[in-house]
Short mmCIF file of C-alpha atoms and ligand atoms in Angstrom, two decimals:
data_model
loop_
_atom_site.label_atom_id
_atom_site.label_comp_id
_atom_site.label_asym_id
_atom_site.label_seq_id
_atom_site.Cartn_x
_atom_site.Cartn_y
_atom_site.Cartn_z
CA MET A 10 -8.55 13.87 6.29
CA CYS A 11 -5.77 16.18 7.39
CA GLU A 12 -2.98 15.34 5.01
CA LYS A 13 0.40 16.22 6.39
CA LEU A 14 2.50 14.21 4.03
CA TYR A 15 2.13 14.33 0.27
CA LEU A 16 4.89 12.99 -1.92
CA ARG A 17 5.14 12.26 -5.60
CA LEU A 18 7.80 9.69 -6.29
CA THR A 19 9.17 8.23 -9.52
CA SER A 20 10.10 4.56 -9.66
CA ASN A 21 12.22 3.51 -12.63
CA SER A 22 12.27 -0.21 -11.88
CA PRO A 23 10.70 -2.92 -9.74
CA ALA A 24 13.76 -2.59 -7.48
CA ASP A 25 12.98 1.11 -6.94
CA THR A 26 9.39 0.29 -6.01
CA LEU A 27 10.56 -2.35 -3.53
CA GLU A 28 12.93 0.15 -1.97
CA ILE A 29 10.28 2.86 -1.63
CA ALA A 30 7.97 0.28 -0.05
CA ARG A 31 10.64 -0.88 2.42
CA GLU A 32 11.24 2.71 3.43
CA LEU A 33 7.52 3.34 3.94
CA GLY A 34 7.24 0.05 5.81
CA ALA A 35 9.89 1.21 8.26
CA ALA A 36 7.74 4.26 9.09
CA LEU A 37 4.54 2.27 9.77
CA ARG A 38 3.14 1.48 13.20
CA PRO A 39 0.76 -1.23 14.40
CA GLY A 40 -2.79 -0.31 13.42
CA ASP A 41 -1.83 1.58 10.27
CA VAL A 42 -3.85 0.93 7.13
CA VAL A 43 -2.22 1.40 3.73
CA ALA A 44 -4.70 1.77 0.84
CA LEU A 45 -3.18 0.90 -2.56
CA TYR A 46 -4.78 2.26 -5.75
CA GLY A 47 -3.87 1.48 -9.34
CA ASP A 48 -4.57 -0.74 -12.32
CA LEU A 49 -3.58 -4.35 -12.86
CA GLY A 50 0.20 -4.67 -13.05
CA ALA A 51 0.84 -1.23 -11.59
CA GLY A 52 2.94 -2.61 -8.75
CA LYS A 53 0.62 -2.91 -5.75
CA THR A 54 1.59 -6.48 -4.84
CA LEU A 55 5.27 -5.74 -5.35
CA PHE A 56 4.89 -2.79 -3.00
CA CYS A 57 3.26 -5.09 -0.42
CA LYS A 58 6.32 -7.37 -0.61
CA GLY A 59 8.56 -4.42 0.22
CA VAL A 60 6.40 -3.30 3.15
CA GLY A 61 6.36 -6.91 4.35
CA GLU A 62 10.14 -7.10 4.18
CA ALA A 63 10.42 -4.04 6.41
CA LEU A 64 8.20 -5.89 8.89
CA GLY A 65 10.33 -9.05 8.73
CA ILE A 66 8.12 -11.09 6.40
CA PRO A 67 9.95 -12.93 3.57
CA PRO A 68 8.85 -11.44 0.22
CA GLY A 69 8.08 -14.91 -1.19
CA ARG A 70 5.20 -15.19 1.26
CA ILE A 71 3.40 -12.19 -0.15
CA VAL A 72 1.76 -13.19 -3.39
CA SER A 73 -0.94 -12.00 -5.72
CA PRO A 74 -3.91 -14.05 -4.56
CA THR A 75 -6.03 -15.91 -7.10
CA PHE A 76 -8.95 -16.72 -4.84
CA THR A 77 -7.86 -15.47 -1.45
CA ILE A 78 -9.14 -12.11 -0.33
CA VAL A 79 -7.26 -11.94 2.97
CA THR A 80 -3.89 -13.34 4.03
CA GLU A 81 -2.62 -12.81 7.56
CA HIS A 82 1.12 -12.97 8.19
CA ALA A 83 2.41 -13.46 11.71
CA GLY A 84 5.44 -11.43 12.73
CA PRO A 85 6.70 -8.93 15.27
CA VAL A 86 4.08 -6.63 13.74
CA PRO A 87 1.35 -8.79 12.16
CA LEU A 88 0.62 -7.95 8.53
CA THR A 89 -2.81 -8.36 6.96
CA HIS A 90 -2.67 -8.37 3.16
CA ILE A 91 -6.05 -7.80 1.54
CA ASP A 92 -6.90 -7.82 -2.17
CA VAL A 93 -10.50 -6.85 -2.83
CA PHE A 94 -10.30 -7.17 -6.64
CA ARG A 95 -12.74 -10.06 -6.65
CA LEU A 96 -15.30 -8.45 -4.35
CA SER A 97 -18.24 -6.64 -5.90
CA GLY A 98 -17.74 -3.63 -3.65
CA ALA A 99 -17.99 -2.18 -0.16
CA ARG A 100 -21.21 -3.95 0.76
CA GLU A 101 -19.79 -7.41 0.11
CA ALA A 102 -16.57 -6.43 1.89
CA ASP A 103 -18.59 -5.29 4.89
CA GLU A 104 -20.42 -8.63 4.95
CA ILE A 105 -17.18 -10.60 5.20
CA GLY A 106 -15.94 -8.51 8.13
CA MET A 107 -13.76 -5.90 6.43
CA ARG A 108 -14.30 -3.32 9.18
CA GLU A 109 -12.86 -5.67 11.79
CA LEU A 110 -9.90 -6.53 9.56
CA LEU A 111 -9.17 -2.85 8.99
CA SER A 112 -9.22 -2.08 12.69
CA GLY A 113 -6.82 -4.85 13.70
CA ASP A 114 -3.64 -4.54 15.74
CA GLY A 115 -1.16 -5.03 12.92
CA VAL A 116 -0.39 -3.24 9.68
CA CYS A 117 -3.05 -3.68 7.02
CA LEU A 118 -2.44 -3.41 3.25
CA VAL A 119 -5.41 -3.14 0.89
CA GLU A 120 -5.02 -3.65 -2.87
CA TRP A 121 -7.80 -2.16 -5.08
CA ALA A 122 -8.73 0.17 -2.22
CA GLU A 123 -10.99 2.19 -4.57
CA LYS A 124 -13.51 -0.66 -4.42
CA ILE A 125 -14.07 -0.28 -0.67
CA GLU A 126 -13.42 3.44 -0.26
CA GLU A 127 -16.26 4.04 2.20
CA LEU A 128 -14.94 1.39 4.61
CA LEU A 129 -11.40 2.77 4.82
CA PRO A 130 -10.34 4.64 7.96
CA ARG A 131 -10.15 8.38 7.45
CA ASP A 132 -6.52 8.45 8.51
CA CYS A 133 -5.30 5.71 6.19
CA ILE A 134 -2.13 6.07 4.15
CA GLN A 135 -2.95 6.29 0.46
CA VAL A 136 -0.52 5.01 -2.17
CA ARG A 137 -1.47 5.58 -5.82
CA PHE A 138 0.31 4.02 -8.79
CA PHE A 139 0.35 5.40 -12.33
CA PHE A 140 2.02 3.84 -15.37
CA SER A 141 4.48 6.20 -17.01
CA GLY A 142 6.56 3.84 -19.15
CA ASP A 143 7.40 0.14 -19.44
CA ASP A 144 9.27 -0.08 -16.15
CA ARG A 145 8.39 3.33 -14.86
CA ARG A 146 5.69 4.25 -12.35
CA GLU A 147 4.68 7.46 -10.65
CA ILE A 148 3.78 6.73 -7.04
CA SER A 149 1.93 9.31 -4.96
CA ILE A 150 1.74 8.93 -1.22
CA ALA A 151 -0.68 10.86 0.99
CA ALA A 152 -0.74 10.34 4.73
CA PRO A 153 -1.78 12.05 7.92
CA ASP A 154 0.88 13.38 10.25
CA LEU A 155 2.63 10.28 11.54
CA PRO A 156 5.79 9.99 13.57
CA GLY A 157 8.45 8.46 11.36
CA PHE A 158 7.23 10.17 8.23
CA ASP A 159 9.77 12.96 8.30
CA GLU A 160 12.36 10.25 8.11
CA PHE A 161 10.49 8.57 5.27
CA ARG A 162 10.41 11.86 3.38
CA ALA A 163 14.15 12.28 3.85
CA ARG A 164 14.97 8.70 2.89
CA SER A 165 12.86 8.77 -0.26
CA ILE A 166 14.35 12.02 -1.51
CA ARG A 167 16.10 10.50 -4.50
CA PHE A 168 12.74 9.27 -5.81
CA GLN A 169 11.01 12.62 -5.33
CA GLN A 170 10.13 14.61 -8.39
CA GLY A 171 12.41 17.57 -8.66
CA GLY A 172 14.28 16.23 -5.62
P1 ADP C 21 -0.53 -5.21 -9.15
O1 ADP C 21 -0.55 -5.88 -7.82
O2 ADP C 21 -0.70 -3.72 -9.07
O3 ADP C 21 -1.51 -5.82 -10.12
P2 ADP C 21 2.09 -6.42 -9.41
O4 ADP C 21 2.89 -5.84 -8.30
O5 ADP C 21 1.56 -7.80 -9.23
O6 ADP C 21 0.90 -5.41 -9.81
O7 ADP C 21 2.93 -6.44 -10.75
C1 ADP C 21 3.66 -5.35 -11.22
C2 ADP C 21 4.43 -5.83 -12.44
O8 ADP C 21 5.02 -4.72 -13.11
C3 ADP C 21 5.54 -6.78 -12.08
O9 ADP C 21 5.63 -7.77 -13.08
C4 ADP C 21 6.76 -5.89 -12.09
O10 ADP C 21 7.95 -6.59 -12.38
C5 ADP C 21 6.43 -4.92 -13.21
N1 ADP C 21 7.11 -3.61 -13.06
C6 ADP C 21 7.88 -3.03 -14.00
N2 ADP C 21 8.36 -1.83 -13.58
C7 ADP C 21 7.86 -1.66 -12.33
C8 ADP C 21 8.01 -0.61 -11.37
N3 ADP C 21 8.74 0.49 -11.59
N4 ADP C 21 7.36 -0.76 -10.20
C9 ADP C 21 6.59 -1.85 -9.97
N5 ADP C 21 6.41 -2.87 -10.83
C10 ADP C 21 7.05 -2.78 -12.00
MG1 MG C 22 -1.85 -7.25 -6.95
#
């Protein structure tokens, strides 16, 4: 993958994470896939709420699914929210049609992306979460060269390490 954007951001609160996600959401285009990596409680679902908000989807509609693997949200840009935690791995994901879901027309968010790594598009946007305190998370974002990302870089400057 040719990575053109690499940012390390610090979130000091759930509100910070939501804001970072809204800003990334504003830079996304139909067809983009966002792969979210990180342990339970790291903030992946919260991040999805923020991306959804940027796409006009009320945050209350984006929830951490108990049994659902895929939730599709209609909107000006459709949002597909996928959580593969309960799948055994890429093979099972492939069997339920993951490739088709990942090549849809809307924006696609994938929680626990590490479990289906080999099915992800090469040009997906990778968001990694690391715990660094009770309410603190380090969030790294790697993405190919996308229009709108210069603006994202500029708008997220206050969260950038050393920025
Ligand atoms: P995941 O989907 O990765 O399992 P969730 O988004 O469901 O995680 O939950 C993250 C939890 O961590 C929420 O309860 C949230 O309030 C809490 N939290 C505390 N600080 C942060 C932060 N800086 N960013 C994101 N979540 C945070
Ligand atoms: Mg989650």
